[in-house]
mmCIF file of C-alpha atoms in Angstrom:
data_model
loop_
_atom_site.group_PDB
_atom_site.id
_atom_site.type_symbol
_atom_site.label_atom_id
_atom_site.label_comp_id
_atom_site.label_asym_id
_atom_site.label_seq_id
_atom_site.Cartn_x
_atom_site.Cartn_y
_atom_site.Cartn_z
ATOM 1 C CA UNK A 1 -15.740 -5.862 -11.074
ATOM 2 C CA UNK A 2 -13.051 -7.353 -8.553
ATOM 3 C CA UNK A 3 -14.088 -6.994 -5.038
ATOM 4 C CA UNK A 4 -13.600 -7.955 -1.623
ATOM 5 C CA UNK A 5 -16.340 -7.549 1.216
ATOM 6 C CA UNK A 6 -16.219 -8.301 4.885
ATOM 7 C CA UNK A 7 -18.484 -8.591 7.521
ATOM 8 C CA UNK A 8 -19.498 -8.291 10.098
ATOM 9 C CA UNK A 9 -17.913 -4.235 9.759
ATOM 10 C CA UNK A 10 -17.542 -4.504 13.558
ATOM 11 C CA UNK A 11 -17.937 -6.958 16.282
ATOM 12 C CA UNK A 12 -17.373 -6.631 20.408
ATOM 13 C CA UNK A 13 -16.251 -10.061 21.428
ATOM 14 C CA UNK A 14 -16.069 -11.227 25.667
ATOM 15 C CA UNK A 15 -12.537 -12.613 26.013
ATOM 16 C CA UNK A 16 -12.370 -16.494 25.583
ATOM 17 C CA UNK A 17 -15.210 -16.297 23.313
ATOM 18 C CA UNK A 18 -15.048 -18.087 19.506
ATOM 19 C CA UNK A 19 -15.859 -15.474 16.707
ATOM 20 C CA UNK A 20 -15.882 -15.980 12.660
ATOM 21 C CA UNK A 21 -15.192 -13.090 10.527
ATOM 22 C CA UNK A 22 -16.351 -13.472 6.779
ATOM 23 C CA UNK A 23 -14.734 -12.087 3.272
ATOM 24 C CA UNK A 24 -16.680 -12.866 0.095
ATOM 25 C CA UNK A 25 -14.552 -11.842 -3.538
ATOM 26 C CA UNK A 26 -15.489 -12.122 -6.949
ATOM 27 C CA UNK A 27 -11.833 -11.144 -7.857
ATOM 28 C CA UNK A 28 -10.474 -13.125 -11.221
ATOM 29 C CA UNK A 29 -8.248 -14.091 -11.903
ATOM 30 C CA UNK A 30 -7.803 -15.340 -8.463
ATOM 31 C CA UNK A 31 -4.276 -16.316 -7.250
ATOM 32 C CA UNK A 32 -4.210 -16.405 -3.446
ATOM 33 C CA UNK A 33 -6.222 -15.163 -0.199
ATOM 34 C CA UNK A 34 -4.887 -13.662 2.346
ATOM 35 C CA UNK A 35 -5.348 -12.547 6.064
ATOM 36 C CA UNK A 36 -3.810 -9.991 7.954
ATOM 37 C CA UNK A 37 -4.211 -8.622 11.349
ATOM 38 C CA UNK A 38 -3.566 -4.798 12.048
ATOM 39 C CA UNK A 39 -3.115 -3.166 14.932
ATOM 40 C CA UNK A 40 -4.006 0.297 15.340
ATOM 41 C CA UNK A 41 -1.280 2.789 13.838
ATOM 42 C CA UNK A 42 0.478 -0.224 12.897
ATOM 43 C CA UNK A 43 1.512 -2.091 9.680
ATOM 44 C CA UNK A 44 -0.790 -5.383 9.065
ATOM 45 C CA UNK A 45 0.789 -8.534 9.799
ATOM 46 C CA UNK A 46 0.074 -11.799 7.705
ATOM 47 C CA UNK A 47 -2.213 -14.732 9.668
ATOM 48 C CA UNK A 48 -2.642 -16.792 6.624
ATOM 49 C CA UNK A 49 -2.252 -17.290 2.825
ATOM 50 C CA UNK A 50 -4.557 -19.720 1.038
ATOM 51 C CA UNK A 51 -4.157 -20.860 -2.866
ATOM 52 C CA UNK A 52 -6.824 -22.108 -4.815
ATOM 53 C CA UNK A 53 -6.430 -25.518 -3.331
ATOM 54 C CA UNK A 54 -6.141 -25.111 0.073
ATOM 55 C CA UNK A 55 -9.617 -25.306 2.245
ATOM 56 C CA UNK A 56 -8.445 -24.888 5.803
ATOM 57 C CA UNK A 57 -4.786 -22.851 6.623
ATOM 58 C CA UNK A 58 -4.282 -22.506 10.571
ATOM 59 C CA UNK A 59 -1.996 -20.085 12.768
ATOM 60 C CA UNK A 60 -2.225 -20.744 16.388
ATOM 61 C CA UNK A 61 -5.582 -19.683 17.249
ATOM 62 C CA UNK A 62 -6.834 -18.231 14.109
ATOM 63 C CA UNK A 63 -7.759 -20.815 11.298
ATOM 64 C CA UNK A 64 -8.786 -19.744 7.863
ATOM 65 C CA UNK A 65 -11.359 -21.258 5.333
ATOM 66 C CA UNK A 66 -11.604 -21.245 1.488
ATOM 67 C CA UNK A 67 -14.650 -21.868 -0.617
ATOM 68 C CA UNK A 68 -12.965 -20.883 -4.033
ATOM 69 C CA UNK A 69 -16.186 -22.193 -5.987
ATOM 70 C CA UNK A 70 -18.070 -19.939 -3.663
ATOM 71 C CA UNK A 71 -15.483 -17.211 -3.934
ATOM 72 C CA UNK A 72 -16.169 -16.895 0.232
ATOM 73 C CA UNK A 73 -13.142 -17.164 3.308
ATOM 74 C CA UNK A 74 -13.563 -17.066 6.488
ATOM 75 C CA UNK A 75 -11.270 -16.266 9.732
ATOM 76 C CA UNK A 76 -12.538 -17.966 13.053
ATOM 77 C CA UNK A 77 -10.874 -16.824 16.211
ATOM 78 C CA UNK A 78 -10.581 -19.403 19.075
ATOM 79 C CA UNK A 79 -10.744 -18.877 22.909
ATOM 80 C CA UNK A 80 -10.216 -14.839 22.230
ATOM 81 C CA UNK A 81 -7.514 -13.118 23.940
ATOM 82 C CA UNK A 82 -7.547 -9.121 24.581
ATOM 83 C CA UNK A 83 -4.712 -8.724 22.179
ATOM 84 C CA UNK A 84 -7.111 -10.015 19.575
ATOM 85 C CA UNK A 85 -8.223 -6.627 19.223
ATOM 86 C CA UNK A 86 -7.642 -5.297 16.191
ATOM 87 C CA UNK A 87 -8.430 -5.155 12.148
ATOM 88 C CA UNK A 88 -8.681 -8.288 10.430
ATOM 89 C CA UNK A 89 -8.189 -7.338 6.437
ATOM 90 C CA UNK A 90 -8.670 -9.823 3.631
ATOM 91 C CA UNK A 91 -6.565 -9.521 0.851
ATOM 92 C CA UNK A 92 -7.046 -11.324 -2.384
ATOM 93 C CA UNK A 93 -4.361 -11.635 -5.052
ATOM 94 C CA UNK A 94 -5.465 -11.258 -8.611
ATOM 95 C CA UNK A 95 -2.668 -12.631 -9.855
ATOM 96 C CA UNK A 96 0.424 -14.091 -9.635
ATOM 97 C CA UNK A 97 2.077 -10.454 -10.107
ATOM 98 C CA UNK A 98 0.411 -9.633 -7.269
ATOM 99 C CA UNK A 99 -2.442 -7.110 -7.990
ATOM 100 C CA UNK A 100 -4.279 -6.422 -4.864
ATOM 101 C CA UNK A 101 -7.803 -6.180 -3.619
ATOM 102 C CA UNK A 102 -8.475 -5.062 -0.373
ATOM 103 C CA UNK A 103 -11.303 -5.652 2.193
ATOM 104 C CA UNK A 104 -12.539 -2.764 4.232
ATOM 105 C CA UNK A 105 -11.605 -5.150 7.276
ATOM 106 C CA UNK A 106 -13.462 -6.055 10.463
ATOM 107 C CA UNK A 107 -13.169 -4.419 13.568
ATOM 108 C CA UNK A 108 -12.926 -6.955 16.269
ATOM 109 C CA UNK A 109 -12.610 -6.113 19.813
ATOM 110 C CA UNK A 110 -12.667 -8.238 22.617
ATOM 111 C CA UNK A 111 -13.463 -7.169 26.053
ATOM 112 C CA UNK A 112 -12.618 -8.567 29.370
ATOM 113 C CA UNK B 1 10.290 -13.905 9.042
ATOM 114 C CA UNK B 2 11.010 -10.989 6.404
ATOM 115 C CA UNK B 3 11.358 -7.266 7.600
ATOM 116 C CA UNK B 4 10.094 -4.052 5.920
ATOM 117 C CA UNK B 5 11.056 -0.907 7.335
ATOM 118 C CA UNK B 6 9.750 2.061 7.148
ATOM 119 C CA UNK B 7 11.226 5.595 8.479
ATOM 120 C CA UNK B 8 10.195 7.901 9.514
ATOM 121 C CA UNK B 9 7.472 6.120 12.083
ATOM 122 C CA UNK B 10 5.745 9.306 11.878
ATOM 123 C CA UNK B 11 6.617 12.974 10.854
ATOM 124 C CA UNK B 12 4.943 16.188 11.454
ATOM 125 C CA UNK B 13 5.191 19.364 8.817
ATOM 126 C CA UNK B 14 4.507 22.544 7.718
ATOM 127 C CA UNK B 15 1.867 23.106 4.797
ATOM 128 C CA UNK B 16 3.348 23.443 1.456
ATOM 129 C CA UNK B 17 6.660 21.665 2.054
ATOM 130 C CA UNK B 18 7.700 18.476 0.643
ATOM 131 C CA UNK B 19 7.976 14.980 3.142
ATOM 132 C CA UNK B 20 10.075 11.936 1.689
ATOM 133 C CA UNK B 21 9.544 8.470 3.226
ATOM 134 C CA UNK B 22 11.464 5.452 2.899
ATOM 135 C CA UNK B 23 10.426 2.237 2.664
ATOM 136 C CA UNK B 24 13.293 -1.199 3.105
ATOM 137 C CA UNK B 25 13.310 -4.397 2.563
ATOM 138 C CA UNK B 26 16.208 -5.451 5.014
ATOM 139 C CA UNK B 27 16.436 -9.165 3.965
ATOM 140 C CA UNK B 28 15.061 -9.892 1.012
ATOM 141 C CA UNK B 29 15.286 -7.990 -2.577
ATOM 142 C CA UNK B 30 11.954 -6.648 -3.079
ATOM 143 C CA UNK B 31 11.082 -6.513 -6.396
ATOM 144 C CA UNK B 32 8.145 -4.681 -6.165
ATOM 145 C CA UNK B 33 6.846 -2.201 -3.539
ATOM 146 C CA UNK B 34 3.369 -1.195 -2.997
ATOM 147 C CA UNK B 35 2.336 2.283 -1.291
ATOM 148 C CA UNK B 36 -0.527 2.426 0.388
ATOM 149 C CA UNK B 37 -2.831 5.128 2.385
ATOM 150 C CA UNK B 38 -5.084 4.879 4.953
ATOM 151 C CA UNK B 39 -7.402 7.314 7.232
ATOM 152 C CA UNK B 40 -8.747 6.495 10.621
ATOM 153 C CA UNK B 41 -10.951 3.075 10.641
ATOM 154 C CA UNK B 42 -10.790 3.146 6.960
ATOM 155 C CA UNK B 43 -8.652 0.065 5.078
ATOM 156 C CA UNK B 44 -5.649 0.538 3.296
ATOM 157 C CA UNK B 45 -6.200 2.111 0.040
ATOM 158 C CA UNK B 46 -3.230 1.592 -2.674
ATOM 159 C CA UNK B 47 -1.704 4.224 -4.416
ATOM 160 C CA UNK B 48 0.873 2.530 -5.918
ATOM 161 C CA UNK B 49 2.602 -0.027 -7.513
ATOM 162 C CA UNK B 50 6.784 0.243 -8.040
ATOM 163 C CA UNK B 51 9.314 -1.758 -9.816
ATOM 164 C CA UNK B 52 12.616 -1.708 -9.146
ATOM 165 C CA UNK B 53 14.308 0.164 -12.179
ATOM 166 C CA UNK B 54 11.086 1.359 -13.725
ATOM 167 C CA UNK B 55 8.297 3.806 -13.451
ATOM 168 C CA UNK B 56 5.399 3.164 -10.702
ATOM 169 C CA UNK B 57 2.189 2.451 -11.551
ATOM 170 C CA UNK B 58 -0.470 4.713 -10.290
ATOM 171 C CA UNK B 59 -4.178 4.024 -9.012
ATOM 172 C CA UNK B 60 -6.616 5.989 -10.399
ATOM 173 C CA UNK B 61 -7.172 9.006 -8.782
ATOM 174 C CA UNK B 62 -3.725 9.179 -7.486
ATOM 175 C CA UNK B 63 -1.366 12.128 -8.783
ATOM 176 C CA UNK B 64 1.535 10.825 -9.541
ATOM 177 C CA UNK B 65 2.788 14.513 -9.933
ATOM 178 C CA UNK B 66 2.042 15.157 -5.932
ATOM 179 C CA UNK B 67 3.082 11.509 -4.898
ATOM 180 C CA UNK B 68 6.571 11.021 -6.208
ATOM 181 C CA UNK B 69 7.521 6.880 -6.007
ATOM 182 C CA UNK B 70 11.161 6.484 -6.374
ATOM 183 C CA UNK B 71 12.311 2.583 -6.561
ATOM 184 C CA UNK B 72 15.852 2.787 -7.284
ATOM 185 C CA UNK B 73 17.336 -0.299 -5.505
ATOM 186 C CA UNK B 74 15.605 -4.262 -5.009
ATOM 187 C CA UNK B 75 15.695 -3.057 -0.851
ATOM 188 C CA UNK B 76 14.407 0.298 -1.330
ATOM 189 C CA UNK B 77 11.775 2.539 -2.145
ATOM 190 C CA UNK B 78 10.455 6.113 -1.831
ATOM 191 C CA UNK B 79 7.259 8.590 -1.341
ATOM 192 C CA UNK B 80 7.774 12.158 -1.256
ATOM 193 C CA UNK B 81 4.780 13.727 -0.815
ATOM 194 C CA UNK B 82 5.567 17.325 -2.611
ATOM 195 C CA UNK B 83 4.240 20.330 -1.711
ATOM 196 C CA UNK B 84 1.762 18.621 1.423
ATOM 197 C CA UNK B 85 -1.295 20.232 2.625
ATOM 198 C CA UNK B 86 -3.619 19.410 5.715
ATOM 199 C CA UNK B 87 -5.365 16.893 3.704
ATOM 200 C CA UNK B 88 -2.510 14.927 3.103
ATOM 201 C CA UNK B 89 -2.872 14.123 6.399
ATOM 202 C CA UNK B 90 -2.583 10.368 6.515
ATOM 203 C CA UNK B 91 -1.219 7.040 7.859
ATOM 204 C CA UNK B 92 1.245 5.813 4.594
ATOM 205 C CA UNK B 93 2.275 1.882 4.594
ATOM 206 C CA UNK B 94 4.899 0.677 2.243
ATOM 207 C CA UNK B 95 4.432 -3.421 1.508
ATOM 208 C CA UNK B 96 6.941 -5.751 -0.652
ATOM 209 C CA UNK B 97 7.373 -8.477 -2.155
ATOM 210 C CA UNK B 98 9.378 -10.743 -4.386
ATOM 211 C CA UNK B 99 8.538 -13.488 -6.796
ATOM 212 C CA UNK B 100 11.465 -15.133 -5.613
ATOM 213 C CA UNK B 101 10.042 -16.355 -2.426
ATOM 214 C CA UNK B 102 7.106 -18.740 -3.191
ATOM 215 C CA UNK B 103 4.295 -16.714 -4.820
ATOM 216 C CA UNK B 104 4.949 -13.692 -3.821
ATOM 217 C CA UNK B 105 4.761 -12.877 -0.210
ATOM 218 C CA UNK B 106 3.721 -9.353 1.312
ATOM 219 C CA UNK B 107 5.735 -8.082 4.122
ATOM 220 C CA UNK B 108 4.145 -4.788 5.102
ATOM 221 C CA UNK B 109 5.725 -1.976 7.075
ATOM 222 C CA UNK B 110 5.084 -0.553 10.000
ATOM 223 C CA UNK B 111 3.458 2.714 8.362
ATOM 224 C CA UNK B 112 4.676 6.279 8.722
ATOM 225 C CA UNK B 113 2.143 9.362 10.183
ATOM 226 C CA UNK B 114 2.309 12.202 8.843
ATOM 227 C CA UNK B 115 0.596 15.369 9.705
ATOM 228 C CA UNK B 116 0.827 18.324 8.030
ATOM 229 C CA UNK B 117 -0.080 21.970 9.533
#
């Protein structure tokens, strides 16, 4: 069955602190992996895309790892800002068509 | 980057009437569109998958009957939610993408609220 779990569900954060969110798939086909950040009543905006042979993707302060033997990803947040707070969904792409599997996202929010 | 737009942001109506939402790409030709729900502190759930020029393709336990998904155009598609009751009550998000532009890339929308009475 193709799945996508997250975890931690939730996680309080002190601003300026480091914090690694995890996504673990056993999607196949597997085309790409994907972050997004949403913002409450927002649309999610992308953070990174990862193919089968990339290991590390960065944006700013958020840099994304792939284990695709492990089938496991993982977002780590650097020096967290307030605006951090939000949900951090994992996407994988079965594939290249563009079928969709969806984590239940992380709640992350970072407090002053 | 790419836009998606959605409209409108969010829309308030009575029980038993119909709601239509639009979703655009403005600057790239999407050639497929993806309709998604989601409820408070839940993660997107998708209801849809649309084509431009052909029929969408429905997730189980969708009814394609009370979720009509019009993609007429490569920069636009459509969700009228027909005859809406309380429990259709939801945040909708449009997303798009296109094969032309490396792999397909998802540009999401900004999601429309509805809330039915």
């Amino acid at each position: 069955k193709n799945q996508v779990e997250q975890s931690p569900q939730s996680l309080i954060i002190l601003e300026g602190k480091n914090c690694t969110l995890q996504c673990n798939y056993t999607v196949s086909p597997f085309s790409n992996l994907r972050w997004y950040k949403q913002d409450t009543g927002r649309g999610p905006v992308s953070l990174t895309i990862m193919t089968f042979s990339e290991n590390t993707k960065s944006n700013g302060r958020y840099t994304a790892t792939l284990d695709a033997d492990t089938k496991q990803s993982s977002l780590h947040i650097t020096a967290s800002q307030l605006s951090d707070s939000a949900s951090y969904i994992c996407v994988v792409i079965r594939d290249s068509w563009g079928k969709l599997q969806f984590g239940a996202g992380t709640q992350v929010v970072v407090t002053p | 980057g790419a836009v998606v737009s959605q409209h409108p942001s969010w829309v308030i109506c009575k029980s038993g009437t119909s709601v239509k939402i639009e979703c655009r790409s403005l600057d790239f030709q999407a050639t497929t569109m993806f309709w998604y729900r989601q409820f408070p502190k839940q993660s997107l759930m998708l209801m849809a998958t649309s084509n431009e020029g052909s029929k969408a393709t429905y997730e189980q336990g969708v009814e394609k009957d009370k979720f009509l998904i019009n993609h007429a155009s490569l920069t636009l598609s459509t969700l009228t939610v027909t005859s809406a009751h309380p429990e259709d009550s939801s945040f909708y998000i449009c997303s798009a993408t296109t094969i032309y532009r490396g792999g397909g890339e998802l540009f999401f929308g900004e999601g429309s609220r509805l809330t039915v009475l």
